[in-house]
Amino acid sequence: MTTRTAALIRRLDLDPGVLRVLSVTFLWVALTCTAMLIPIALTLLPGYEAWKFTTRDLGPALGLAAGFALVAAFLAGSRTSLKAAAARLTTALGLRPGTRRTATVSLAAGIAAGALCLAAAELLVRVPGLSSTPAAEDPRYTAVADTSTAVRLLDGALSAPVHEELLFRAPLLLLLTFLTTPRARETLPTPLLRHTAFTAAAALSALVFTTGHELGGPVNLIFAAFLAATTTALLLWRRSIVPCIVAHTFHNTAITALWLF
């Protein structure tokens, strides 16, 4: 930690615990911004018609990722503390399974949840009275209409799952980690208050995720709510973001394959 940085942090008079939470939070934001580079990079593929992201978003996404990482480094105060913050983030998100069996179970759980979501999606489109946007009018499909089969499958697998799960489900894991700390137990002294806080956060996350999926009509809105509930349940069980990403990726890839073949 430089003398100037230390002096500024002392002037801010922030509790060391708060600084640790803030550094982990800003690292999570930097990681999410980095994940946004995946769908942006897809727009560079031949025949891809940009609709949600364009190549012009590449610079801002890189800038935001670097900026939030620098803020996290500033709050951490030293290289050692930054490494510790990164380790805490990795642990909170469940990115390092303790054993091979844990990794296998999480992978299998993600695939099973993805298959469940696929079955739900197929059932929803058959419910009378529920409308959906035709593929020819849906920008998610028209964007890749002039690309190869490989690009379409790649888009289905990578365009949304990673950054959406990091954006909407990862904060719930960070909240779960915080709720186990002594500070959280002081702020929310009873289990009921802590459960209520998590439930409210999960409901808000699901609501925002669902309303962001209005493309495709009512069917897609209902399915988005189902996907949010399924991945949140998966997150609570496995305490990891990995099976959520696996489930989301499995579903999106399978839906794309069904559309193609």
Short mmCIF file of C-alpha atoms in Angstrom, two decimals:
data_model
loop_
_atom_site.label_atom_id
_atom_site.label_comp_id
_atom_site.label_asym_id
_atom_site.label_seq_id
_atom_site.Cartn_x
_atom_site.Cartn_y
_atom_site.Cartn_z
CA MET A 1 0.00 0.00 0.00
CA THR A 2 1.47 3.39 -0.95
CA THR A 3 1.67 6.15 1.64
CA ARG A 4 -0.76 8.30 -0.35
CA THR A 5 -3.30 5.48 -0.69
CA ALA A 6 -3.06 4.61 2.99
CA ALA A 7 -3.54 8.25 3.95
CA LEU A 8 -6.62 8.57 1.73
CA ILE A 9 -8.18 5.39 3.14
CA ARG A 10 -7.54 6.63 6.69
CA ARG A 11 -9.21 9.91 5.77
CA LEU A 12 -12.25 8.02 4.50
CA ASP A 13 -12.38 6.33 7.92
CA LEU A 14 -13.80 3.08 6.52
CA ASP A 15 -13.95 -0.07 8.61
CA PRO A 16 -11.52 -2.78 7.33
CA GLY A 17 -14.45 -5.19 7.02
CA VAL A 18 -16.32 -2.70 4.85
CA LEU A 19 -13.23 -2.24 2.69
CA ARG A 20 -13.01 -6.00 2.17
CA VAL A 21 -16.68 -6.20 1.16
CA LEU A 22 -16.30 -3.26 -1.21
CA SER A 23 -13.15 -4.65 -2.84
CA VAL A 24 -14.85 -8.01 -3.46
CA THR A 25 -17.94 -6.26 -4.82
CA PHE A 26 -15.96 -4.15 -7.27
CA LEU A 27 -14.04 -7.24 -8.41
CA TRP A 28 -17.38 -8.94 -9.09
CA VAL A 29 -18.51 -5.96 -11.19
CA ALA A 30 -15.21 -6.05 -13.10
CA LEU A 31 -15.68 -9.79 -13.73
CA THR A 32 -19.25 -9.22 -14.96
CA CYS A 33 -18.09 -6.45 -17.32
CA THR A 34 -15.40 -8.79 -18.64
CA ALA A 35 -18.04 -11.47 -19.29
CA MET A 36 -19.95 -8.92 -21.38
CA LEU A 37 -17.09 -9.14 -23.86
CA ILE A 38 -18.35 -12.60 -24.90
CA PRO A 39 -21.58 -11.45 -26.62
CA ILE A 40 -19.79 -8.35 -27.93
CA ALA A 41 -17.11 -10.54 -29.53
CA LEU A 42 -19.82 -12.60 -31.24
CA THR A 43 -20.82 -9.54 -33.28
CA LEU A 44 -17.44 -9.78 -35.04
CA LEU A 45 -18.33 -13.16 -36.57
CA PRO A 46 -19.17 -13.27 -40.31
CA GLY A 47 -22.83 -12.61 -41.09
CA TYR A 48 -23.76 -11.64 -37.53
CA GLU A 49 -26.29 -8.80 -37.41
CA ALA A 50 -25.71 -6.89 -34.20
CA TRP A 51 -28.86 -6.09 -32.20
CA LYS A 52 -28.16 -6.04 -28.46
CA PHE A 53 -24.46 -5.27 -28.52
CA THR A 54 -22.22 -3.83 -31.22
CA THR A 55 -18.48 -3.62 -31.75
CA ARG A 56 -18.66 -0.06 -30.42
CA ASP A 57 -19.42 -1.54 -27.00
CA LEU A 58 -16.04 -3.28 -26.88
CA GLY A 59 -14.09 -0.24 -25.67
CA PRO A 60 -16.57 0.81 -22.95
CA ALA A 61 -16.81 -2.77 -21.64
CA LEU A 62 -13.02 -3.05 -21.41
CA GLY A 63 -12.81 0.37 -19.81
CA LEU A 64 -15.44 -0.46 -17.20
CA ALA A 65 -13.80 -3.79 -16.38
CA ALA A 66 -10.40 -2.12 -15.94
CA GLY A 67 -11.88 0.80 -13.99
CA PHE A 68 -13.74 -1.37 -11.47
CA ALA A 69 -10.68 -3.59 -11.08
CA LEU A 70 -8.58 -0.51 -10.29
CA VAL A 71 -11.11 0.67 -7.72
CA ALA A 72 -11.03 -2.79 -6.13
CA ALA A 73 -7.22 -2.62 -6.04
CA PHE A 74 -7.38 0.84 -4.46
CA LEU A 75 -9.81 -0.33 -1.77
CA ALA A 76 -7.76 -3.46 -1.11
CA GLY A 77 -4.72 -1.25 -0.61
CA SER A 78 -2.02 -3.78 -1.50
CA ARG A 79 -1.29 -6.60 -3.90
CA THR A 80 -1.61 -9.15 -1.10
CA SER A 81 -4.98 -7.76 -0.03
CA LEU A 82 -6.18 -7.72 -3.64
CA LYS A 83 -5.23 -11.38 -4.03
CA ALA A 84 -7.12 -12.11 -0.83
CA ALA A 85 -10.18 -10.27 -2.20
CA ALA A 86 -9.98 -12.27 -5.43
CA ALA A 87 -9.74 -15.49 -3.39
CA ARG A 88 -12.80 -14.47 -1.36
CA LEU A 89 -14.74 -13.76 -4.56
CA THR A 90 -13.70 -17.10 -6.04
CA THR A 91 -14.80 -18.89 -2.88
CA ALA A 92 -18.10 -16.98 -2.61
CA LEU A 93 -19.01 -17.81 -6.22
CA GLY A 94 -18.05 -21.46 -5.78
CA LEU A 95 -15.58 -21.36 -8.65
CA ARG A 96 -13.21 -23.80 -6.94
CA PRO A 97 -14.96 -27.09 -6.10
CA GLY A 98 -13.43 -28.75 -3.09
CA THR A 99 -13.34 -32.24 -4.60
CA ARG A 100 -13.81 -33.95 -7.94
CA ARG A 101 -17.07 -35.41 -6.64
CA THR A 102 -18.35 -31.91 -5.82
CA ALA A 103 -17.49 -30.73 -9.32
CA THR A 104 -19.18 -33.75 -10.90
CA VAL A 105 -22.36 -33.33 -8.86
CA SER A 106 -22.52 -29.61 -9.71
CA LEU A 107 -22.04 -30.33 -13.41
CA ALA A 108 -24.70 -33.05 -13.38
CA ALA A 109 -27.08 -30.80 -11.42
CA GLY A 110 -26.58 -28.02 -13.96
CA ILE A 111 -27.31 -30.32 -16.90
CA ALA A 112 -30.39 -31.75 -15.16
CA ALA A 113 -31.67 -28.25 -14.38
CA GLY A 114 -31.04 -27.22 -17.99
CA ALA A 115 -33.02 -30.22 -19.22
CA LEU A 116 -35.85 -29.31 -16.83
CA CYS A 117 -35.89 -25.75 -18.21
CA LEU A 118 -35.93 -27.12 -21.77
CA ALA A 119 -38.93 -29.32 -20.94
CA ALA A 120 -40.71 -26.35 -19.36
CA ALA A 121 -40.05 -24.20 -22.42
CA GLU A 122 -41.43 -26.87 -24.74
CA LEU A 123 -44.55 -27.22 -22.59
CA LEU A 124 -45.15 -23.48 -22.39
CA VAL A 125 -45.26 -23.02 -26.17
CA ARG A 126 -48.05 -25.60 -26.27
CA VAL A 127 -50.26 -23.86 -23.71
CA PRO A 128 -53.36 -22.44 -25.45
CA GLY A 129 -53.65 -18.67 -25.26
CA LEU A 130 -49.96 -18.00 -24.66
CA SER A 131 -48.44 -16.16 -27.60
CA SER A 132 -44.83 -16.06 -28.69
CA THR A 133 -42.97 -13.98 -31.23
CA PRO A 134 -42.29 -15.85 -34.51
CA ALA A 135 -38.61 -16.59 -35.06
CA ALA A 136 -38.65 -14.53 -38.27
CA GLU A 137 -39.54 -11.44 -36.19
CA ASP A 138 -37.38 -12.18 -33.16
CA PRO A 139 -34.05 -10.24 -33.25
CA ARG A 140 -32.34 -13.02 -31.31
CA TYR A 141 -32.88 -15.28 -34.32
CA THR A 142 -32.68 -12.74 -37.14
CA ALA A 143 -29.27 -11.64 -35.81
CA VAL A 144 -27.79 -15.01 -36.78
CA ALA A 145 -30.03 -15.81 -39.76
CA ASP A 146 -27.20 -15.22 -42.24
CA THR A 147 -24.50 -17.04 -40.27
CA SER A 148 -23.34 -20.64 -40.32
CA THR A 149 -24.79 -23.40 -38.16
CA ALA A 150 -21.67 -23.36 -35.98
CA VAL A 151 -22.02 -19.63 -35.32
CA ARG A 152 -25.70 -20.02 -34.45
CA LEU A 153 -24.90 -22.76 -31.93
CA LEU A 154 -22.03 -20.70 -30.54
CA ASP A 155 -24.33 -17.71 -30.17
CA GLY A 156 -26.94 -19.81 -28.40
CA ALA A 157 -24.37 -21.22 -25.99
CA LEU A 158 -22.40 -18.07 -25.21
CA SER A 159 -24.40 -14.92 -25.93
CA ALA A 160 -26.25 -14.78 -22.61
CA PRO A 161 -25.57 -17.45 -19.96
CA VAL A 162 -22.24 -16.33 -18.49
CA HIS A 163 -22.85 -12.60 -18.09
CA GLU A 164 -26.51 -13.00 -17.13
CA GLU A 165 -25.75 -15.49 -14.36
CA LEU A 166 -22.90 -13.32 -13.10
CA LEU A 167 -25.17 -10.28 -13.19
CA PHE A 168 -28.31 -11.75 -11.64
CA ARG A 169 -27.37 -14.83 -9.60
CA ALA A 170 -23.82 -14.10 -8.44
CA PRO A 171 -24.92 -11.20 -6.16
CA LEU A 172 -27.12 -13.67 -4.29
CA LEU A 173 -24.07 -15.79 -3.52
CA LEU A 174 -22.20 -12.71 -2.31
CA LEU A 175 -25.18 -11.85 -0.13
CA LEU A 176 -25.27 -15.39 1.29
CA THR A 177 -21.59 -15.06 2.19
CA PHE A 178 -22.18 -11.68 3.85
CA LEU A 179 -25.15 -12.99 5.85
CA THR A 180 -22.84 -15.48 7.60
CA THR A 181 -20.52 -12.75 8.91
CA PRO A 182 -20.64 -11.32 12.46
CA ARG A 183 -21.46 -7.86 11.06
CA ALA A 184 -24.55 -9.25 9.30
CA ARG A 185 -25.62 -10.99 12.49
CA GLU A 186 -25.34 -7.67 14.32
CA THR A 187 -27.33 -5.82 11.65
CA LEU A 188 -29.88 -8.62 11.17
CA PRO A 189 -29.86 -10.39 14.55
CA THR A 190 -32.51 -13.05 13.86
CA PRO A 191 -32.58 -15.84 11.24
CA LEU A 192 -35.99 -14.59 10.10
CA LEU A 193 -34.55 -11.17 9.21
CA ARG A 194 -31.64 -12.74 7.34
CA HIS A 195 -33.95 -15.11 5.45
CA THR A 196 -36.26 -12.21 4.62
CA ALA A 197 -33.34 -10.15 3.30
CA PHE A 198 -32.20 -12.97 1.04
CA THR A 199 -35.72 -13.77 -0.17
CA ALA A 200 -36.33 -10.11 -1.04
CA ALA A 201 -33.01 -9.94 -2.93
CA ALA A 202 -33.78 -13.17 -4.82
CA ALA A 203 -37.27 -11.93 -5.73
CA LEU A 204 -35.90 -8.60 -6.96
CA SER A 205 -33.21 -10.35 -9.01
CA ALA A 206 -35.78 -12.66 -10.59
CA LEU A 207 -38.13 -9.76 -11.33
CA VAL A 208 -35.46 -7.69 -13.08
CA PHE A 209 -34.22 -10.75 -14.98
CA THR A 210 -37.76 -11.61 -16.09
CA THR A 211 -38.70 -8.10 -17.24
CA GLY A 212 -35.51 -8.01 -19.31
CA HIS A 213 -36.79 -10.95 -21.36
CA GLU A 214 -39.87 -9.41 -22.94
CA LEU A 215 -38.64 -10.43 -26.39
CA GLY A 216 -40.52 -13.53 -27.46
CA GLY A 217 -43.82 -12.48 -25.90
CA PRO A 218 -45.64 -13.75 -22.79
CA VAL A 219 -44.23 -17.25 -23.19
CA ASN A 220 -40.69 -15.95 -22.82
CA LEU A 221 -41.58 -13.84 -19.77
CA ILE A 222 -43.09 -16.82 -17.98
CA PHE A 223 -40.16 -19.01 -18.95
CA ALA A 224 -37.63 -16.39 -17.77
CA ALA A 225 -39.32 -16.40 -14.36
CA PHE A 226 -39.11 -20.22 -14.30
CA LEU A 227 -35.42 -20.13 -15.27
CA ALA A 228 -34.68 -17.56 -12.56
CA ALA A 229 -36.44 -19.69 -9.93
CA THR A 230 -34.66 -22.86 -11.08
CA THR A 231 -31.18 -21.37 -11.12
CA THR A 232 -31.75 -19.67 -7.76
CA ALA A 233 -32.77 -23.00 -6.23
CA LEU A 234 -29.70 -24.59 -7.83
CA LEU A 235 -27.52 -21.83 -6.39
CA LEU A 236 -28.91 -22.38 -2.89
CA TRP A 237 -28.27 -26.11 -3.14
CA ARG A 238 -24.79 -26.10 -4.65
CA ARG A 239 -23.56 -22.71 -3.35
CA SER A 240 -21.89 -22.12 -6.72
CA ILE A 241 -22.51 -20.06 -9.84
CA VAL A 242 -21.06 -22.79 -12.06
CA PRO A 243 -24.12 -25.12 -12.23
CA CYS A 244 -26.31 -22.07 -12.92
CA ILE A 245 -24.16 -21.19 -15.93
CA VAL A 246 -24.19 -24.85 -17.03
CA ALA A 247 -28.00 -25.02 -16.79
CA HIS A 248 -28.48 -21.75 -18.68
CA THR A 249 -25.97 -22.77 -21.36
CA PHE A 250 -27.48 -26.24 -21.77
CA HIS A 251 -30.97 -24.81 -22.23
CA ASN A 252 -29.98 -22.05 -24.66
CA THR A 253 -27.85 -24.38 -26.76
CA ALA A 254 -30.59 -27.03 -26.88
CA ILE A 255 -33.24 -24.47 -27.85
CA THR A 256 -30.98 -23.21 -30.63
CA ALA A 257 -30.35 -26.77 -31.84
CA LEU A 258 -34.09 -27.50 -31.92
CA TRP A 259 -34.66 -24.33 -33.93
CA LEU A 260 -31.93 -25.29 -36.40
CA PHE A 261 -32.68 -28.99 -36.80
#
